[in-house]
mmCIF file of C-alpha atoms in Angstrom:
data_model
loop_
_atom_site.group_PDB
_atom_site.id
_atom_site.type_symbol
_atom_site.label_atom_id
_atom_site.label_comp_id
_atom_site.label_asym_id
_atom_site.label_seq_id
_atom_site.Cartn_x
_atom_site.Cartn_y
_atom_site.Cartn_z
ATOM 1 C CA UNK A 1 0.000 0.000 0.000
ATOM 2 C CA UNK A 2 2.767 2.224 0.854
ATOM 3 C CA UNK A 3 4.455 1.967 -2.269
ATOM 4 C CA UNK A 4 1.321 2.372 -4.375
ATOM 5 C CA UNK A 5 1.041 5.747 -2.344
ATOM 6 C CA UNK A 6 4.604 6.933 -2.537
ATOM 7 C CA UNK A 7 4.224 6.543 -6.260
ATOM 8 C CA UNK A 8 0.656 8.708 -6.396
ATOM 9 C CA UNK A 9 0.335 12.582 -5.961
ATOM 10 C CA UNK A 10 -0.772 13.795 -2.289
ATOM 11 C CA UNK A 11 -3.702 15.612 -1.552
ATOM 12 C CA UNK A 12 -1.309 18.845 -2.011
ATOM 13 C CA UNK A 13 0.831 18.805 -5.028
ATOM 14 C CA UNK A 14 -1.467 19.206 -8.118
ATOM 15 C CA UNK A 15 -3.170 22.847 -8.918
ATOM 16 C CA UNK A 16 -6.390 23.853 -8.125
ATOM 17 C CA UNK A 17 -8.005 27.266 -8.312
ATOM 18 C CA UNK A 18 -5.892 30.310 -7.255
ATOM 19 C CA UNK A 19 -3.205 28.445 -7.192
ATOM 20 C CA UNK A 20 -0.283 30.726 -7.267
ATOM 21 C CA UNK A 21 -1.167 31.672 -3.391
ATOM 22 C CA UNK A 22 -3.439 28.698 -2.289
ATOM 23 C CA UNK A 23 -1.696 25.392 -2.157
ATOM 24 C CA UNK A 24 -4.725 23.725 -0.597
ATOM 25 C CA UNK A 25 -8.362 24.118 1.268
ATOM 26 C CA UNK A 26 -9.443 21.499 3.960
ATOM 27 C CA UNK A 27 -12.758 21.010 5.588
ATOM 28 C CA UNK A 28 -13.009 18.840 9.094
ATOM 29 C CA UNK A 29 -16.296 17.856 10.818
ATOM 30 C CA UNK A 30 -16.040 16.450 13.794
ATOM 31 C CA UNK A 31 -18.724 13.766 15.147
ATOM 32 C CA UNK A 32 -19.178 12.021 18.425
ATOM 33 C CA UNK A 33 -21.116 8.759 18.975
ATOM 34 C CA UNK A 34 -24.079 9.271 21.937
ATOM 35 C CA UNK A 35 -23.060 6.081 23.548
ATOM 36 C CA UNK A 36 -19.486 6.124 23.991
ATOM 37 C CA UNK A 37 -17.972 8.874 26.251
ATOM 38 C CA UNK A 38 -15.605 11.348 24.698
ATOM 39 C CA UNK A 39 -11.794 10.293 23.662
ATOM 40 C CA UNK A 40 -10.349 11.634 26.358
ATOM 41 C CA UNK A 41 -12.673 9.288 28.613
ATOM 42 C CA UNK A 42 -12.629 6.255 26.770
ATOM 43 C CA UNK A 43 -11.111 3.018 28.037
ATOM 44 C CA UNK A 44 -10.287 0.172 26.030
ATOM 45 C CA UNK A 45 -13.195 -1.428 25.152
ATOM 46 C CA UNK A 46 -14.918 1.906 24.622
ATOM 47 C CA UNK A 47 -12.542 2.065 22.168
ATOM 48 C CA UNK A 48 -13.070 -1.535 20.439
ATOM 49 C CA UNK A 49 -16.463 -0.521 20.075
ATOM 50 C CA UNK A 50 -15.842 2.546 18.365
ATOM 51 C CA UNK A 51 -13.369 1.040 15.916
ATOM 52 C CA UNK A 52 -16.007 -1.544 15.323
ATOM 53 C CA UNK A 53 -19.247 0.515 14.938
ATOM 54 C CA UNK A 54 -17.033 2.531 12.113
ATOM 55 C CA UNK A 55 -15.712 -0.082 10.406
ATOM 56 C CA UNK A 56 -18.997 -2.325 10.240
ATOM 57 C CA UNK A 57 -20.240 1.305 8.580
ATOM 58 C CA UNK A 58 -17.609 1.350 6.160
ATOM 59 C CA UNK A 59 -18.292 -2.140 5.098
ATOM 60 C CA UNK A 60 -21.626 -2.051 4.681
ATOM 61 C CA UNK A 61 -21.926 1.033 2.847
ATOM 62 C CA UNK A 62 -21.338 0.802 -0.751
ATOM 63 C CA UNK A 63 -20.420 4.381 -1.198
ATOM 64 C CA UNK A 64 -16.931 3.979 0.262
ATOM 65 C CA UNK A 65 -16.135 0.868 -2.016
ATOM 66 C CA UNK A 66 -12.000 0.710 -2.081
ATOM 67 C CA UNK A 67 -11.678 2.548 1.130
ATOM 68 C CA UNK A 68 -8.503 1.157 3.009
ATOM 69 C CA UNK A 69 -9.358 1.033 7.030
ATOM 70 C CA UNK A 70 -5.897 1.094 8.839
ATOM 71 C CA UNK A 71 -5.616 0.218 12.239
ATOM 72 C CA UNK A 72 -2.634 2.179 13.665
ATOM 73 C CA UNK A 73 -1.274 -0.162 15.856
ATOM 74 C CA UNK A 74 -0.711 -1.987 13.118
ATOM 75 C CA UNK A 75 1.745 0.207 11.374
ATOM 76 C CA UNK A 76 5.347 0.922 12.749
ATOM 77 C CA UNK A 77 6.430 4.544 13.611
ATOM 78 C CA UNK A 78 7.845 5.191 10.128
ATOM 79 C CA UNK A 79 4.521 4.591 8.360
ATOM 80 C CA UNK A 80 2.733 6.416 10.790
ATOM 81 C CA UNK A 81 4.264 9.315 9.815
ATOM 82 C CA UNK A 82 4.160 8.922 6.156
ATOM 83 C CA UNK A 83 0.655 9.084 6.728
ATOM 84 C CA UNK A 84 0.898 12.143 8.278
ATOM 85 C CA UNK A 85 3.310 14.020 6.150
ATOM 86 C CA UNK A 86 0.531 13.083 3.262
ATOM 87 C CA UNK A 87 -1.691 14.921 5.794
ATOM 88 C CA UNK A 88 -3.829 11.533 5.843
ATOM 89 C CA UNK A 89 -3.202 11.680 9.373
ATOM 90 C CA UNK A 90 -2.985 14.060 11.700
ATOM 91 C CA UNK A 91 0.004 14.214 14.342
ATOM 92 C CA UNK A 92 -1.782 13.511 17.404
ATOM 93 C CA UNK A 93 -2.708 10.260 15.379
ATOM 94 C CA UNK A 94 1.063 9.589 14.664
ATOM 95 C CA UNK A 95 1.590 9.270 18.044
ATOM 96 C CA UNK A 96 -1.468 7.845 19.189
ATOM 97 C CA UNK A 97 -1.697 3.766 18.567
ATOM 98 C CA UNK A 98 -5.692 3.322 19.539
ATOM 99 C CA UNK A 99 -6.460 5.755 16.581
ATOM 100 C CA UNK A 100 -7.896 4.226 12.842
ATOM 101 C CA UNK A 101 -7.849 5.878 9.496
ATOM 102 C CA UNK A 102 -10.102 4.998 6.450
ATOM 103 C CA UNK A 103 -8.600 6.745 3.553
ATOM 104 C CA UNK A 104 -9.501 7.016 -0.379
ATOM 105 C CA UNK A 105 -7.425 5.413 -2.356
ATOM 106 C CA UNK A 106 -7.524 8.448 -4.726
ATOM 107 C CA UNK A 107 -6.416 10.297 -1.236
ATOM 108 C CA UNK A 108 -10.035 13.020 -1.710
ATOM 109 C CA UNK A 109 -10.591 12.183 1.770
ATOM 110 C CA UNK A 110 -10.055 10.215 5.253
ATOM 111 C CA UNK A 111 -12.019 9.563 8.345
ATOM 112 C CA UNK A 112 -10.353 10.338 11.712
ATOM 113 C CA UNK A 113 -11.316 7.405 14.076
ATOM 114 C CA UNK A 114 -9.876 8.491 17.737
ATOM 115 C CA UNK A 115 -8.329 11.568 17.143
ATOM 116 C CA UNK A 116 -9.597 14.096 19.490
ATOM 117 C CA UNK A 117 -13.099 13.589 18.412
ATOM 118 C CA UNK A 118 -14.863 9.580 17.382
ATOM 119 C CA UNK A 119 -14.746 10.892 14.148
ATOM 120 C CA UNK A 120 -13.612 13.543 11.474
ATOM 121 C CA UNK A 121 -13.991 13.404 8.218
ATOM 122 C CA UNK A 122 -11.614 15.276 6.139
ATOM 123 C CA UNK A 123 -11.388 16.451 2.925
ATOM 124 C CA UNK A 124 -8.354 18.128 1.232
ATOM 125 C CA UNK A 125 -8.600 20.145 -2.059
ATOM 126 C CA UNK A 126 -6.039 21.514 -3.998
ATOM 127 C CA UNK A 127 -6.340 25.456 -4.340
ATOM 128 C CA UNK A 128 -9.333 27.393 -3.272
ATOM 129 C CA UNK A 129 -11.806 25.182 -3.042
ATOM 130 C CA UNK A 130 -14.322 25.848 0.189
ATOM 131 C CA UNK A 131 -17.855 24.638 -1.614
ATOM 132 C CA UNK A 132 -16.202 21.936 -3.175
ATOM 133 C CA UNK A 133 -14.567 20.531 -0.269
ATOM 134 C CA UNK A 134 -17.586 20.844 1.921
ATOM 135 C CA UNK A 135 -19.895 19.527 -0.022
ATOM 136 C CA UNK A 136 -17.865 15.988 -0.262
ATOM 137 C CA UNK A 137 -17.647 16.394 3.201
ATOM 138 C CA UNK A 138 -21.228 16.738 4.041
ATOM 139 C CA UNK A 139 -21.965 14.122 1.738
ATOM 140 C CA UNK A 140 -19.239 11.611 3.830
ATOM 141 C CA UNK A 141 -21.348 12.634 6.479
ATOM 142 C CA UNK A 142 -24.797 11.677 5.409
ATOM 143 C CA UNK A 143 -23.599 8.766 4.300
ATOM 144 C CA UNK A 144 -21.931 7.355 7.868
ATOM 145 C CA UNK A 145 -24.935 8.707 9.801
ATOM 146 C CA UNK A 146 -27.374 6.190 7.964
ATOM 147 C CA UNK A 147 -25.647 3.760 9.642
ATOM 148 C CA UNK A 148 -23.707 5.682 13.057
ATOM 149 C CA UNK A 149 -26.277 8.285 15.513
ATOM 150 C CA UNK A 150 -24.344 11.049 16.142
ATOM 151 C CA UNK A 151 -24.315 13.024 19.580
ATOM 152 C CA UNK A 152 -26.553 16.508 18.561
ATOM 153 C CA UNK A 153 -28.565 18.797 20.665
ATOM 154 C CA UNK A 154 -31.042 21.267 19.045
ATOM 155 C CA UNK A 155 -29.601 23.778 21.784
ATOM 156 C CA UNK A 156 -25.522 23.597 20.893
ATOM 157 C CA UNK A 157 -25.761 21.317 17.467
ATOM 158 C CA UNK A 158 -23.107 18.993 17.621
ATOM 159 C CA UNK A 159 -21.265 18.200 20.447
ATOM 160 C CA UNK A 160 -17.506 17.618 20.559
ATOM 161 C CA UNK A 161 -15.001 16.677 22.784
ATOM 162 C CA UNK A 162 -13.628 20.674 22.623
ATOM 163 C CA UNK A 163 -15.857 23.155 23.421
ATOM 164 C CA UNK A 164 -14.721 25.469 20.776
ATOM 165 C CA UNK A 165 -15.856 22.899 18.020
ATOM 166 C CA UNK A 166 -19.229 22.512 19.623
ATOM 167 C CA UNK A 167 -21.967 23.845 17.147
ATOM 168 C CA UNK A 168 -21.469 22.899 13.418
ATOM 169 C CA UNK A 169 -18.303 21.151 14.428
ATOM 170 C CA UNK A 170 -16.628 22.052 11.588
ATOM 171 C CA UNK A 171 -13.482 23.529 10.638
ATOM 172 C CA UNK A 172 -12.879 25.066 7.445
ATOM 173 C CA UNK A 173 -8.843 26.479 6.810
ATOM 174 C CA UNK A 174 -6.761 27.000 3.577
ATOM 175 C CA UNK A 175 -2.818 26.824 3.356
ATOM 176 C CA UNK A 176 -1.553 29.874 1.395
ATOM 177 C CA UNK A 177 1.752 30.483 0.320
ATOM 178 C CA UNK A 178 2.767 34.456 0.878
ATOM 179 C CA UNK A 179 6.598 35.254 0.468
ATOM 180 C CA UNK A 180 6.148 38.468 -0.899
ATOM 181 C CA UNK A 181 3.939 39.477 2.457
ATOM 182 C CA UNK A 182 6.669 37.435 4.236
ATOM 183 C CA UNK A 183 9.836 39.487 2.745
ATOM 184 C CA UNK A 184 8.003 42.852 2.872
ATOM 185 C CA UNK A 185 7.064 42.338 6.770
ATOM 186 C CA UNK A 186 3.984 43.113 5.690
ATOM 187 C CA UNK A 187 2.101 39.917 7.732
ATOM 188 C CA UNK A 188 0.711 42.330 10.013
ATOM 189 C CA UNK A 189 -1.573 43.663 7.631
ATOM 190 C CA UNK A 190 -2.761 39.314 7.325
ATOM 191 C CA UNK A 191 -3.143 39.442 11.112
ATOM 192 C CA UNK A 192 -5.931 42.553 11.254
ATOM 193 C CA UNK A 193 -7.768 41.009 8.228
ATOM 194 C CA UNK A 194 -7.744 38.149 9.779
ATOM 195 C CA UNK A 195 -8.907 38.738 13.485
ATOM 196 C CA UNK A 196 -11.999 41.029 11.782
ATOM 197 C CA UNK A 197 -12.911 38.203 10.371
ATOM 198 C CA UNK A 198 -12.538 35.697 13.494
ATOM 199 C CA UNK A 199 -10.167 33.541 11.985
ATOM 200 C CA UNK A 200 -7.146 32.252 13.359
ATOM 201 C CA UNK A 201 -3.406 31.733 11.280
ATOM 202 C CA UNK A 202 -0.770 30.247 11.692
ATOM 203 C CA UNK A 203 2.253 29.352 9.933
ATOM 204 C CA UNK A 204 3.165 25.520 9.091
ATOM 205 C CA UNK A 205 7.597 24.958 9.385
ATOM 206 C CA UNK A 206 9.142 26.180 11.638
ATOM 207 C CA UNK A 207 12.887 26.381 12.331
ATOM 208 C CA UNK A 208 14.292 27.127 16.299
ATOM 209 C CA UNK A 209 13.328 31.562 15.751
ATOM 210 C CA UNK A 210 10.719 31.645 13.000
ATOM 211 C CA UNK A 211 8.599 30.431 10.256
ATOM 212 C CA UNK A 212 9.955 29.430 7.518
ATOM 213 C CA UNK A 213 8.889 28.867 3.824
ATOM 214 C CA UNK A 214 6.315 31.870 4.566
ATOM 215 C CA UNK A 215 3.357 28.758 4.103
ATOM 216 C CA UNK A 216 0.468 29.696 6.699
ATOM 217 C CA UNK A 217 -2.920 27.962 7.607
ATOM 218 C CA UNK A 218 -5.850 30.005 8.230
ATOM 219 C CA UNK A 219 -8.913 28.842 9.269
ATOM 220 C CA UNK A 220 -12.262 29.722 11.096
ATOM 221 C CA UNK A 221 -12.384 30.233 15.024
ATOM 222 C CA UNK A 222 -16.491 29.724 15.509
ATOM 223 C CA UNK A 223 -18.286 27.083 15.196
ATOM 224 C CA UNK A 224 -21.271 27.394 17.162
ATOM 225 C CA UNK A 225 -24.524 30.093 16.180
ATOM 226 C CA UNK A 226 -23.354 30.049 12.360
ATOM 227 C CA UNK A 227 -24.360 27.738 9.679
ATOM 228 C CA UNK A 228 -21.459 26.017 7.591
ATOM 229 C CA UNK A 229 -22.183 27.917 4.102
ATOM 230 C CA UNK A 230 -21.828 31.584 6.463
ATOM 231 C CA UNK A 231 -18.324 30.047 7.950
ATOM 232 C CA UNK A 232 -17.486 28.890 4.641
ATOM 233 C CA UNK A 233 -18.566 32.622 2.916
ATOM 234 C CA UNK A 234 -16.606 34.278 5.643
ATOM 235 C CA UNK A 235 -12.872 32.783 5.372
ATOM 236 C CA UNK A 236 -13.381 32.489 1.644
ATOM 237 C CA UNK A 237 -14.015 36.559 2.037
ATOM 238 C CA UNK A 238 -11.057 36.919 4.319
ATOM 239 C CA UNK A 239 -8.759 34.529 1.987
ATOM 240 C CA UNK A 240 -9.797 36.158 -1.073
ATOM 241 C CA UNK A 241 -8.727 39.449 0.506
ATOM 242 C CA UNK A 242 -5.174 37.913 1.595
ATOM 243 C CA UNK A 243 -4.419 36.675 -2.164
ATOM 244 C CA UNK A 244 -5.051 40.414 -2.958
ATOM 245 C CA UNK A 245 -2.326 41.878 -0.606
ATOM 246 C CA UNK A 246 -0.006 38.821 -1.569
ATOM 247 C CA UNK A 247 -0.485 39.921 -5.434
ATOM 248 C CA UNK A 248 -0.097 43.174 -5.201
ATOM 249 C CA UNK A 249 2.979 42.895 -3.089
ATOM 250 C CA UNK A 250 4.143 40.909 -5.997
ATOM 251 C CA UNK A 251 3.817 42.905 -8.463
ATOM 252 C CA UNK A 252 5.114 46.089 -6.510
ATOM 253 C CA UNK A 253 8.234 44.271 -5.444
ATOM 254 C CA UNK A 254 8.630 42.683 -8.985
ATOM 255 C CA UNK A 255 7.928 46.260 -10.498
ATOM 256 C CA UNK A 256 10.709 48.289 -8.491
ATOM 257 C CA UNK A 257 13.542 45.735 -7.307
ATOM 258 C CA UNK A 258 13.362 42.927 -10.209
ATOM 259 C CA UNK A 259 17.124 42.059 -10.599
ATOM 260 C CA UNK A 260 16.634 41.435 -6.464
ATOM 261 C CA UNK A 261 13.902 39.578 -6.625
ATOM 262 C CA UNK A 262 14.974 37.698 -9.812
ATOM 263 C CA UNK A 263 18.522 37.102 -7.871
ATOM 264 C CA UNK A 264 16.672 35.764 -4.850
ATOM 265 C CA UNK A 265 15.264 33.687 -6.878
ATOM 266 C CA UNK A 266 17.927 32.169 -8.834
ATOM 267 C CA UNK A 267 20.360 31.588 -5.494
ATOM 268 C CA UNK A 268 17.571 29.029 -4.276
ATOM 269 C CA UNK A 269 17.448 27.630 -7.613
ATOM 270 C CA UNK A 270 21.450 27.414 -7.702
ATOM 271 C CA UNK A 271 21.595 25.923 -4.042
ATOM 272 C CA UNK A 272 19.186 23.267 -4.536
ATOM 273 C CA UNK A 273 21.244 22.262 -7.556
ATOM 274 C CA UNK A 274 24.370 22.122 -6.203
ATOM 275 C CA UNK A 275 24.016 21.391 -2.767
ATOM 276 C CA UNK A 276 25.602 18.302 -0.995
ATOM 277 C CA UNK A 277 23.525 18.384 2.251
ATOM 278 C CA UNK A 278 20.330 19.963 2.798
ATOM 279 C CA UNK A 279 18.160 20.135 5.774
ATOM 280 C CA UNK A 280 14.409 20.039 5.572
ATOM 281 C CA UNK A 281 13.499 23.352 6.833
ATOM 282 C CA UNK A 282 16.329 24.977 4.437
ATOM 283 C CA UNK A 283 15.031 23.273 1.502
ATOM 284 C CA UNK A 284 11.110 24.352 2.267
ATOM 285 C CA UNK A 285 12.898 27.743 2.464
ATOM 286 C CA UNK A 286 14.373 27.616 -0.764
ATOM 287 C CA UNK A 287 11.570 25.682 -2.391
ATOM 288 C CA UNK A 288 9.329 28.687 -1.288
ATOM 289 C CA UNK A 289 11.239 30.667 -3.296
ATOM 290 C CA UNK A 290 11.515 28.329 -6.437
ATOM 291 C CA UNK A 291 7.800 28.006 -6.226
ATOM 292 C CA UNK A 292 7.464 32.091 -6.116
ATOM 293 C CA UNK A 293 9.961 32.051 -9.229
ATOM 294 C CA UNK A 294 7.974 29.831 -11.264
ATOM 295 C CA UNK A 295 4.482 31.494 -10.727
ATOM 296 C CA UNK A 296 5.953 34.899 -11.780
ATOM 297 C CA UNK A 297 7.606 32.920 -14.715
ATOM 298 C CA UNK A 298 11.125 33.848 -13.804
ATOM 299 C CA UNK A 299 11.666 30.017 -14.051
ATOM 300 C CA UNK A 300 9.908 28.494 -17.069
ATOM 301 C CA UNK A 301 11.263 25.155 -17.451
ATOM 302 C CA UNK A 302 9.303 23.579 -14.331
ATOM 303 C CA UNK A 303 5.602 23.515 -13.719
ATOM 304 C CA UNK A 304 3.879 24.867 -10.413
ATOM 305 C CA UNK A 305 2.450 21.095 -9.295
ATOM 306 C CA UNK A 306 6.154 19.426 -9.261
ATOM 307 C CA UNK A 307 7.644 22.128 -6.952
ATOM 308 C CA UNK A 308 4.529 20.991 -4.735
ATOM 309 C CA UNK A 309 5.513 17.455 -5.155
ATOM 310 C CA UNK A 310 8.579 17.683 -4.059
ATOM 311 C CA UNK A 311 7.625 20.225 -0.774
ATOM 312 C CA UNK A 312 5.770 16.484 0.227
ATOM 313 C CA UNK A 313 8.382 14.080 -0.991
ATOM 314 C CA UNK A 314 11.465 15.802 0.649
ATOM 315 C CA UNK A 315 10.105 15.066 4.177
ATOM 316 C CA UNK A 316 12.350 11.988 5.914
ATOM 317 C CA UNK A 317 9.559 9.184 5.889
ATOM 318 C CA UNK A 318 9.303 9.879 1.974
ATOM 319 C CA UNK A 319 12.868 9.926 1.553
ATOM 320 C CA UNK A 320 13.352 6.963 3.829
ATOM 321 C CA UNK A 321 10.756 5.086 1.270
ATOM 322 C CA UNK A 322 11.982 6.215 -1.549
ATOM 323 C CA UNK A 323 15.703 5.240 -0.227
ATOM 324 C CA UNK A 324 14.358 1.620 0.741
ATOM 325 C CA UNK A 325 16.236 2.115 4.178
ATOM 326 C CA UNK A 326 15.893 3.881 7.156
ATOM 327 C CA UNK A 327 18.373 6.797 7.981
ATOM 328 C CA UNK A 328 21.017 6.282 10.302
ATOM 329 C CA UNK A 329 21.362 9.889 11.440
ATOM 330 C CA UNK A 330 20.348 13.543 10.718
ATOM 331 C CA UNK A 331 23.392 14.110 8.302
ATOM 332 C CA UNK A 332 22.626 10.747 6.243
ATOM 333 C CA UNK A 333 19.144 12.300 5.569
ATOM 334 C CA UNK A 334 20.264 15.430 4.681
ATOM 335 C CA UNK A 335 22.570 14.084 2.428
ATOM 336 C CA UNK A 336 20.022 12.260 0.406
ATOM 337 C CA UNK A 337 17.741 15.140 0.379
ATOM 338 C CA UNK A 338 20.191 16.903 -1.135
ATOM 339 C CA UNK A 339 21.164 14.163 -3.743
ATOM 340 C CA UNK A 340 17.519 14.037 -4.738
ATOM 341 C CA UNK A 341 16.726 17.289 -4.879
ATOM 342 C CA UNK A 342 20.117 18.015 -7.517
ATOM 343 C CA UNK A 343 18.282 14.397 -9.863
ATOM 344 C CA UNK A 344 14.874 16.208 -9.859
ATOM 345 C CA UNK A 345 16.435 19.015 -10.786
ATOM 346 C CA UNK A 346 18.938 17.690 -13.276
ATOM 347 C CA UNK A 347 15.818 16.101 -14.756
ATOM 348 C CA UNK A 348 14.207 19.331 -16.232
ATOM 349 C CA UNK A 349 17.079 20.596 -16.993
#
């Protein structure tokens, strides 16, 4: 299975709408069965039941067909966090072993089992996709809830283990890429759009001082006395606003200081050539770049949805797989990051 999903595109890399800024939009309901207490309560056999309940769902449902059901404790550490450097899983659930995933083969969506909640279904679009991604969603719902009663109030909607998920139970976010915002210091200007619209950001690599790779999530902080389609209107608003600052500091920047920008450019591209060791957090960096150089079509020879690619496959459990072998230090995985970073380069060359 692992192979067959090494050698597949994530959820992230391919190109959706408004895709020089948005790299992808996610949706996440979370659902909690009536007659099991909450995760954080559960014993053992509350949590047999739940893995059963689910799966007997999955299986009898037709609409799910080729859905793989992993049991967690079944995988070793390493494929645990494949799964959640494809975002499949989350990182709670990387460390958790009591936690199950059913995934689509075609990777349009999982199912949480254990996380924080009993369930959340999640769906990952590439680019700006809100409706889309709900929709599928709210369909995964309907589906499980012909077969799984769901803990709902007509006071508070649904309930969740968190009280700030209580309500709708769903949280809608989009990763955006913004290195011109980034470079310009301009992010406070992201922050007050942001908190008028109640949303919350935050950026996704970090190195020991700061962000890095200027990549940020931003996503909804109410769930509760709001339907989905007015949470979904109001961080589309809010994102749609964002991609116009990031834009416009990109073509301002690109207007007045184009040999700098083009130079900035170019060093990343050089480095990530030529480069004999390469940590993760300084290639993302210079990735970031790359990626900014080939929406402006500074670099033509390399399209938008392989720089994503590789942002996915130059994390250590996709290295590790690719390499057949597991690292034996830090340096040894730098080293092959490095190496294939110069081939995928070499190759569009």
């Amino acid at each position: 299975m692992f192979e067959q999903l090494l050698s597949q595109s994530p959820f992230w890399s391919q190109v959706g709408p408004s895709a020089d800024v948005v790299m992808t939009t996610r949706v996440r309901l979370a659902r909690n069965l009536p007659s099991l207490p909450f995760g954080n309560k559960m014993d053992e056999a509350d949590i047999s039941t739940l893995e059963s309940i689910v799966h007997q769902a999955v299986i009898t449902s037709k609409y799910f067909g080729n859905a793989q059901f992993i049991s967690l404790k079944d995988c070793s550490s390493d494929d645990r966090r494949f799964l959640r450097e494809r975002d499949i899983i989350t990182h709670e659930m990387e460390l958790n072993n009591d936690s199950c995933v059913v995934f689509d083969p075609r990777q349009q969506y999982s199912i949480l089992i254990n996380e924080e909640d009993h369930i959340r279904i999640q769906v990952i679009k590439p680019g700006l996709q809100m409706l889309s991604a709900f929709k599928l969603a709210d369909e995964i719902d309907d589906e499980l809830n012909k077969y799984i009663s769901y803990a709902f109030t007509d006071d508070f909607g649904f309930l969740t283990t968190c009280p700030s998920n209580v309500g709708t139970g769903m949280r809608v976010s989009a990763m955006l890429h913004l290195p011109m915002l980034t470079a310009a210091k301009n992010m406070g200007e992201v922050i007050k759009l942001v908190r008028e619209y109640q949303a919350q950001l935050k950026g996704i690599v970090h190195d020991a001082t700061k962000t890095v790779g200027s990549m940020y999530i931003i996503s909804n902080k109410a769930t509760l006395g709001k339907s989905e389609i007015d949470i979904i209107e109001e961080i589309d608003k809010v994102i749609s606003l964002i991609i116009d600052l990031e834009n416009e500091a990109r073509d301002e920047y690109y207007q007045h200081h184009k040999d700098v920008l083009e130079d900035m450019v170019w060093r990343s591209y050089g480095i990530v050539t030529f480069s004999r060791s390469m940590s993760y957090a300084e290639a993302i960096e210079h990735l970031s770049l790359i990626r900014l150089g080939v929406v402006l079509s500074i670099i033509k020879n390399i399209e938008l949805s392989v720089i994503n690619d590789l942002m996915i496959h130059i994390q250590v459990s996709h290295l590790q797989k690719i390499a057949g072998r597991q690292f034996a230090s830090s340096e040894e995985g730098d080293a092959f990051r490095a190496a294939y970073l110069r081939k995928k380069f070499e190759d569009k060359e």
